[in-house]
Amino acid sequence: MNMTPLPSQPTALGTLRAVLTGRAQPYTRPGSRSAIAKQQRSGPVAVGAQGLEDDEQGDLRVHGGPDKAVHCYAWPQYTPWREELAGHAAAQALLAQPGAFGENFSLDGVQEAQVCIADQWRIGSAVFEVSQGRQPCWKLNDRFQVPDMALRVQRSLRAGWYLRVLQPGTVQAGDTVWLLARPQPAWPIARLLEVIDRRDCTPATLREILALPLPPSWQRLFQRRLDSGQSEAWDARLQGQH
């Protein structure tokens, strides 16, 4: 994959607070599997095109693959969640340490409003590209024991985002996140997540988004909105209803 020319001076965006991986296990509903319960890793962790060494996904139809190789979540976003979910004991226990949202990278210093689609980062010896934001699913409802948790995450725009791997290498907690290139500064992840959640079908907005380097799933989502003038149904994703 060709990379955008790198600036002469990479910019420090933040810090990799924790690296987490997990194996797929039977989950809460009959026939379901998930690797959302990830554990922190110590020392260097290898990164390849499909993600982190010893990491798995429970449903490869919607998770994993090169466009969702690494899931990121901003550690400072845990603070508003602790406040919002103050009466939920299971949620509070999860929010006591990184990994509540099934993230691979817990990050300090960078959030959805400060991350743009197609950003290129170096962390450790690996190089990544921001590929898309997360569209949360019903597995968060069950994990947090909050029936509308996935919808809350979507509405908050604090959903996290995914990276694809441009250059394999190794990463470890404490590594600096270096911004190497930002070809799409007008499109932070929070803005794209807002278009999805607000069911924005404005043709000019959708055409601008479709000109971005989107993964196939998002290309289809926004093209269908443009073609139909309507937003997609969310019940299957947010509640597990078909």
mmCIF file of C-alpha atoms in Angstrom:
data_model
loop_
_atom_site.group_PDB
_atom_site.id
_atom_site.type_symbol
_atom_site.label_atom_id
_atom_site.label_comp_id
_atom_site.label_asym_id
_atom_site.label_seq_id
_atom_site.Cartn_x
_atom_site.Cartn_y
_atom_site.Cartn_z
ATOM 1 C CA MET A 1 0.000 0.000 0.000
ATOM 2 C CA ASN A 2 1.371 3.407 -0.974
ATOM 3 C CA MET A 3 1.747 5.834 1.881
ATOM 4 C CA THR A 4 1.226 9.582 1.813
ATOM 5 C CA PRO A 5 4.624 11.325 1.896
ATOM 6 C CA LEU A 6 5.686 11.782 5.491
ATOM 7 C CA PRO A 7 6.199 15.242 6.984
ATOM 8 C CA SER A 8 9.740 16.102 7.966
ATOM 9 C CA GLN A 9 8.797 16.203 11.646
ATOM 10 C CA PRO A 10 6.282 13.624 12.933
ATOM 11 C CA THR A 11 3.994 14.997 15.637
ATOM 12 C CA ALA A 12 3.444 13.293 18.980
ATOM 13 C CA LEU A 13 -0.302 12.718 19.374
ATOM 14 C CA GLY A 14 -0.429 10.749 22.587
ATOM 15 C CA THR A 15 0.677 7.618 24.378
ATOM 16 C CA LEU A 16 -0.209 3.951 24.165
ATOM 17 C CA ARG A 17 -1.441 3.379 27.711
ATOM 18 C CA ALA A 18 -2.139 -0.340 27.363
ATOM 19 C CA VAL A 19 -2.040 -3.129 24.764
ATOM 20 C CA LEU A 20 -4.775 -5.747 25.091
ATOM 21 C CA THR A 21 -5.542 -9.053 23.381
ATOM 22 C CA GLY A 22 -8.042 -11.843 23.896
ATOM 23 C CA ARG A 23 -9.218 -15.225 22.626
ATOM 24 C CA ALA A 24 -12.743 -15.858 21.353
ATOM 25 C CA GLN A 25 -14.990 -17.559 23.907
ATOM 26 C CA PRO A 26 -18.673 -18.555 24.067
ATOM 27 C CA TYR A 27 -20.625 -15.410 24.863
ATOM 28 C CA THR A 28 -23.931 -14.464 26.465
ATOM 29 C CA ARG A 29 -26.454 -15.615 23.848
ATOM 30 C CA PRO A 30 -26.886 -19.094 22.336
ATOM 31 C CA GLY A 31 -24.331 -19.717 19.597
ATOM 32 C CA SER A 32 -22.549 -16.393 20.108
ATOM 33 C CA ARG A 33 -18.808 -15.995 20.580
ATOM 34 C CA SER A 34 -16.708 -12.975 21.467
ATOM 35 C CA ALA A 35 -13.162 -11.921 22.358
ATOM 36 C CA ILE A 36 -14.347 -8.661 23.915
ATOM 37 C CA ALA A 37 -12.866 -9.588 27.315
ATOM 38 C CA LYS A 38 -9.275 -8.700 26.496
ATOM 39 C CA GLN A 39 -6.328 -8.700 28.894
ATOM 40 C CA GLN A 40 -3.447 -6.254 29.167
ATOM 41 C CA ARG A 41 -0.126 -7.409 27.742
ATOM 42 C CA SER A 42 3.313 -6.619 29.118
ATOM 43 C CA GLY A 43 6.393 -6.219 26.960
ATOM 44 C CA PRO A 44 6.525 -6.054 23.154
ATOM 45 C CA VAL A 45 3.558 -7.431 21.191
ATOM 46 C CA ALA A 46 3.901 -8.330 17.508
ATOM 47 C CA VAL A 47 1.579 -6.632 15.012
ATOM 48 C CA GLY A 48 0.759 -8.132 11.620
ATOM 49 C CA ALA A 49 -1.664 -7.311 8.816
ATOM 50 C CA GLN A 50 -4.573 -8.997 10.639
ATOM 51 C CA GLY A 51 -3.846 -7.417 14.016
ATOM 52 C CA LEU A 52 -2.045 -8.252 17.240
ATOM 53 C CA GLU A 53 -0.388 -11.557 18.013
ATOM 54 C CA ASP A 54 -2.644 -13.835 20.105
ATOM 55 C CA ASP A 55 -5.726 -11.690 19.483
ATOM 56 C CA GLU A 56 -8.967 -13.077 18.051
ATOM 57 C CA GLN A 57 -12.485 -11.993 17.097
ATOM 58 C CA GLY A 58 -15.642 -13.937 17.806
ATOM 59 C CA ASP A 59 -17.577 -13.139 14.613
ATOM 60 C CA LEU A 60 -15.413 -12.560 11.562
ATOM 61 C CA ARG A 61 -18.413 -11.479 9.493
ATOM 62 C CA VAL A 62 -18.415 -8.115 11.257
ATOM 63 C CA HIS A 63 -15.155 -7.976 13.250
ATOM 64 C CA GLY A 64 -11.502 -8.348 12.393
ATOM 65 C CA GLY A 65 -9.837 -8.375 9.003
ATOM 66 C CA PRO A 66 -7.255 -5.915 7.680
ATOM 67 C CA ASP A 67 -9.584 -2.875 7.918
ATOM 68 C CA LYS A 68 -10.359 -3.648 11.579
ATOM 69 C CA ALA A 69 -6.994 -5.024 12.595
ATOM 70 C CA VAL A 70 -6.699 -2.941 15.775
ATOM 71 C CA HIS A 71 -9.461 -1.330 17.823
ATOM 72 C CA CYS A 72 -8.568 1.880 19.698
ATOM 73 C CA TYR A 73 -10.313 3.570 22.592
ATOM 74 C CA ALA A 74 -9.377 6.751 24.424
ATOM 75 C CA TRP A 75 -8.750 6.205 28.136
ATOM 76 C CA PRO A 76 -9.985 9.743 29.082
ATOM 77 C CA GLN A 77 -13.409 8.782 27.674
ATOM 78 C CA TYR A 78 -13.826 6.406 30.609
ATOM 79 C CA THR A 79 -14.431 9.377 32.938
ATOM 80 C CA PRO A 80 -17.768 10.467 31.417
ATOM 81 C CA TRP A 81 -18.855 6.833 31.232
ATOM 82 C CA ARG A 82 -18.211 6.323 34.945
ATOM 83 C CA GLU A 83 -20.334 9.397 35.634
ATOM 84 C CA GLU A 84 -23.162 8.385 33.284
ATOM 85 C CA LEU A 85 -23.261 4.783 34.550
ATOM 86 C CA ALA A 86 -22.852 5.602 38.239
ATOM 87 C CA GLY A 87 -25.731 3.338 39.254
ATOM 88 C CA HIS A 88 -24.530 0.263 37.331
ATOM 89 C CA ALA A 89 -22.191 -1.932 39.369
ATOM 90 C CA ALA A 90 -21.128 -4.216 36.514
ATOM 91 C CA ALA A 91 -20.272 -1.222 34.345
ATOM 92 C CA GLN A 92 -18.270 0.432 37.111
ATOM 93 C CA ALA A 93 -16.201 -2.730 37.565
ATOM 94 C CA LEU A 94 -15.410 -2.854 33.849
ATOM 95 C CA LEU A 95 -14.525 0.847 33.741
ATOM 96 C CA ALA A 96 -11.919 0.513 36.484
ATOM 97 C CA GLN A 97 -9.234 -0.492 33.973
ATOM 98 C CA PRO A 98 -8.625 -0.413 30.205
ATOM 99 C CA GLY A 99 -10.414 -3.007 28.103
ATOM 100 C CA ALA A 100 -14.047 -2.342 28.977
ATOM 101 C CA PHE A 101 -14.949 -1.773 25.326
ATOM 102 C CA GLY A 102 -12.888 -4.642 23.933
ATOM 103 C CA GLU A 103 -10.165 -2.307 22.685
ATOM 104 C CA ASN A 104 -6.685 -3.442 21.662
ATOM 105 C CA PHE A 105 -5.090 -0.034 22.235
ATOM 106 C CA SER A 106 -5.981 2.147 25.219
ATOM 107 C CA LEU A 107 -4.728 5.632 24.344
ATOM 108 C CA ASP A 108 -3.962 8.795 26.272
ATOM 109 C CA GLY A 109 -3.993 12.178 24.566
ATOM 110 C CA VAL A 110 -6.114 11.411 21.510
ATOM 111 C CA GLN A 111 -9.885 11.112 21.108
ATOM 112 C CA GLU A 112 -12.442 10.772 18.287
ATOM 113 C CA ALA A 113 -12.535 14.516 17.611
ATOM 114 C CA GLN A 114 -8.730 14.561 17.223
ATOM 115 C CA VAL A 115 -8.354 11.490 14.984
ATOM 116 C CA CYS A 116 -9.019 11.801 11.252
ATOM 117 C CA ILE A 117 -9.855 9.166 8.691
ATOM 118 C CA ALA A 118 -6.682 8.044 6.870
ATOM 119 C CA ASP A 119 -4.327 9.399 9.554
ATOM 120 C CA GLN A 120 -1.044 7.499 9.455
ATOM 121 C CA TRP A 121 0.644 6.730 12.756
ATOM 122 C CA ARG A 122 3.810 5.120 13.972
ATOM 123 C CA ILE A 123 3.632 3.288 17.287
ATOM 124 C CA GLY A 124 6.714 1.342 18.292
ATOM 125 C CA SER A 125 8.120 -0.102 15.061
ATOM 126 C CA ALA A 126 4.709 -0.521 13.383
ATOM 127 C CA VAL A 127 2.886 1.915 11.090
ATOM 128 C CA PHE A 128 -0.914 2.176 11.068
ATOM 129 C CA GLU A 129 -3.684 3.979 9.197
ATOM 130 C CA VAL A 130 -7.014 5.046 10.694
ATOM 131 C CA SER A 131 -9.540 3.079 8.660
ATOM 132 C CA GLN A 132 -12.976 3.792 10.204
ATOM 133 C CA GLY A 133 -14.897 4.463 13.384
ATOM 134 C CA ARG A 134 -16.604 1.769 15.402
ATOM 135 C CA GLN A 135 -20.299 1.060 15.012
ATOM 136 C CA PRO A 136 -21.139 -0.512 18.382
ATOM 137 C CA CYS A 137 -23.178 -3.705 18.640
ATOM 138 C CA TRP A 138 -25.372 -5.525 21.162
ATOM 139 C CA LYS A 139 -22.412 -7.297 22.754
ATOM 140 C CA LEU A 140 -21.742 -4.076 24.682
ATOM 141 C CA ASN A 141 -25.298 -4.236 26.117
ATOM 142 C CA ASP A 142 -24.618 -7.670 27.549
ATOM 143 C CA ARG A 143 -21.074 -6.928 28.691
ATOM 144 C CA PHE A 144 -22.041 -3.783 30.621
ATOM 145 C CA GLN A 145 -25.425 -5.190 31.705
ATOM 146 C CA VAL A 146 -26.977 -1.990 30.387
ATOM 147 C CA PRO A 147 -29.738 -2.799 27.835
ATOM 148 C CA ASP A 148 -29.104 0.244 25.629
ATOM 149 C CA MET A 149 -25.327 0.512 26.045
ATOM 150 C CA ALA A 150 -24.579 0.136 22.324
ATOM 151 C CA LEU A 151 -26.986 2.954 21.496
ATOM 152 C CA ARG A 152 -25.507 5.103 24.261
ATOM 153 C CA VAL A 153 -22.025 4.557 22.833
ATOM 154 C CA GLN A 154 -23.202 5.454 19.336
ATOM 155 C CA ARG A 155 -25.039 8.584 20.478
ATOM 156 C CA SER A 156 -22.086 9.755 22.575
ATOM 157 C CA LEU A 157 -19.716 9.622 19.575
ATOM 158 C CA ARG A 158 -17.282 8.014 22.045
ATOM 159 C CA ALA A 159 -17.240 4.769 20.091
ATOM 160 C CA GLY A 160 -13.551 4.328 19.298
ATOM 161 C CA TRP A 161 -11.972 3.642 15.922
ATOM 162 C CA TYR A 162 -10.044 1.045 13.953
ATOM 163 C CA LEU A 163 -6.571 0.895 12.455
ATOM 164 C CA ARG A 164 -5.224 -1.054 9.515
ATOM 165 C CA VAL A 165 -1.574 -2.064 9.550
ATOM 166 C CA LEU A 166 0.654 -0.508 6.899
ATOM 167 C CA GLN A 167 3.939 -1.827 8.296
ATOM 168 C CA PRO A 168 4.137 -4.777 10.712
ATOM 169 C CA GLY A 169 6.279 -4.397 13.811
ATOM 170 C CA THR A 170 5.991 -4.470 17.578
ATOM 171 C CA VAL A 171 4.264 -2.210 20.097
ATOM 172 C CA GLN A 172 4.162 -2.010 23.870
ATOM 173 C CA ALA A 173 2.554 0.045 26.609
ATOM 174 C CA GLY A 174 4.271 3.407 26.985
ATOM 175 C CA ASP A 175 5.040 3.857 23.279
ATOM 176 C CA THR A 176 4.441 7.312 21.808
ATOM 177 C CA VAL A 177 1.793 7.664 19.099
ATOM 178 C CA TRP A 178 3.434 9.622 16.289
ATOM 179 C CA LEU A 179 1.330 11.283 13.575
ATOM 180 C CA LEU A 180 3.104 10.789 10.253
ATOM 181 C CA ALA A 181 0.477 12.107 7.820
ATOM 182 C CA ARG A 182 -3.013 13.623 7.919
ATOM 183 C CA PRO A 183 -4.432 13.720 4.387
ATOM 184 C CA GLN A 184 -8.066 14.297 5.500
ATOM 185 C CA PRO A 185 -7.997 16.957 8.250
ATOM 186 C CA ALA A 186 -11.627 17.964 7.590
ATOM 187 C CA TRP A 187 -12.940 14.532 8.552
ATOM 188 C CA PRO A 188 -12.264 13.551 12.155
ATOM 189 C CA ILE A 189 -13.776 10.251 13.232
ATOM 190 C CA ALA A 190 -16.284 12.052 15.476
ATOM 191 C CA ARG A 191 -17.714 13.878 12.449
ATOM 192 C CA LEU A 192 -18.218 10.633 10.537
ATOM 193 C CA LEU A 193 -19.806 8.954 13.549
ATOM 194 C CA GLU A 194 -22.154 11.924 13.894
ATOM 195 C CA VAL A 195 -23.282 11.608 10.266
ATOM 196 C CA ILE A 196 -24.118 7.956 10.902
ATOM 197 C CA ASP A 197 -25.920 8.497 14.211
ATOM 198 C CA ARG A 198 -27.896 11.585 13.142
ATOM 199 C CA ARG A 199 -29.111 9.675 10.065
ATOM 200 C CA ASP A 200 -27.745 12.451 7.843
ATOM 201 C CA CYS A 201 -28.690 11.786 4.228
ATOM 202 C CA THR A 202 -27.693 15.167 2.797
ATOM 203 C CA PRO A 203 -26.442 14.369 -0.741
ATOM 204 C CA ALA A 204 -23.574 16.878 -0.673
ATOM 205 C CA THR A 205 -22.316 15.498 2.639
ATOM 206 C CA LEU A 206 -22.561 11.901 1.445
ATOM 207 C CA ARG A 207 -20.737 12.665 -1.802
ATOM 208 C CA GLU A 208 -17.932 14.302 0.149
ATOM 209 C CA ILE A 209 -17.673 11.257 2.408
ATOM 210 C CA LEU A 210 -17.713 8.857 -0.532
ATOM 211 C CA ALA A 211 -14.655 10.637 -1.938
ATOM 212 C CA LEU A 212 -12.708 9.619 1.187
ATOM 213 C CA PRO A 213 -10.584 6.445 1.338
ATOM 214 C CA LEU A 214 -13.300 4.362 3.026
ATOM 215 C CA PRO A 215 -13.255 0.633 3.752
ATOM 216 C CA PRO A 216 -15.781 -1.387 1.701
ATOM 217 C CA SER A 217 -18.355 -1.606 4.517
ATOM 218 C CA TRP A 218 -18.514 2.165 4.931
ATOM 219 C CA GLN A 219 -18.450 2.705 1.175
ATOM 220 C CA ARG A 220 -21.606 0.579 0.945
ATOM 221 C CA LEU A 221 -23.263 2.285 3.925
ATOM 222 C CA PHE A 222 -22.889 5.815 2.606
ATOM 223 C CA GLN A 223 -23.595 4.845 -1.026
ATOM 224 C CA ARG A 224 -26.875 3.213 0.007
ATOM 225 C CA ARG A 225 -27.859 6.368 1.880
ATOM 226 C CA LEU A 226 -27.082 8.461 -1.178
ATOM 227 C CA ASP A 227 -28.965 6.138 -3.515
ATOM 228 C CA SER A 228 -32.048 5.712 -1.316
ATOM 229 C CA GLY A 229 -32.177 8.980 0.595
ATOM 230 C CA GLN A 230 -32.750 6.923 3.747
ATOM 231 C CA SER A 231 -30.598 5.636 6.583
ATOM 232 C CA GLU A 232 -30.065 1.975 7.360
ATOM 233 C CA ALA A 233 -31.840 -0.097 10.033
ATOM 234 C CA TRP A 234 -29.931 -0.564 13.297
ATOM 235 C CA ASP A 235 -31.953 -3.127 15.276
ATOM 236 C CA ALA A 236 -29.863 -6.148 14.292
ATOM 237 C CA ARG A 237 -26.621 -4.417 15.256
ATOM 238 C CA LEU A 238 -27.734 -2.594 18.409
ATOM 239 C CA GLN A 239 -30.061 -5.238 19.873
ATOM 240 C CA GLY A 240 -29.204 -8.452 18.049
ATOM 241 C CA GLN A 241 -32.668 -8.488 16.499
ATOM 242 C CA HIS A 242 -33.217 -9.738 12.965
#
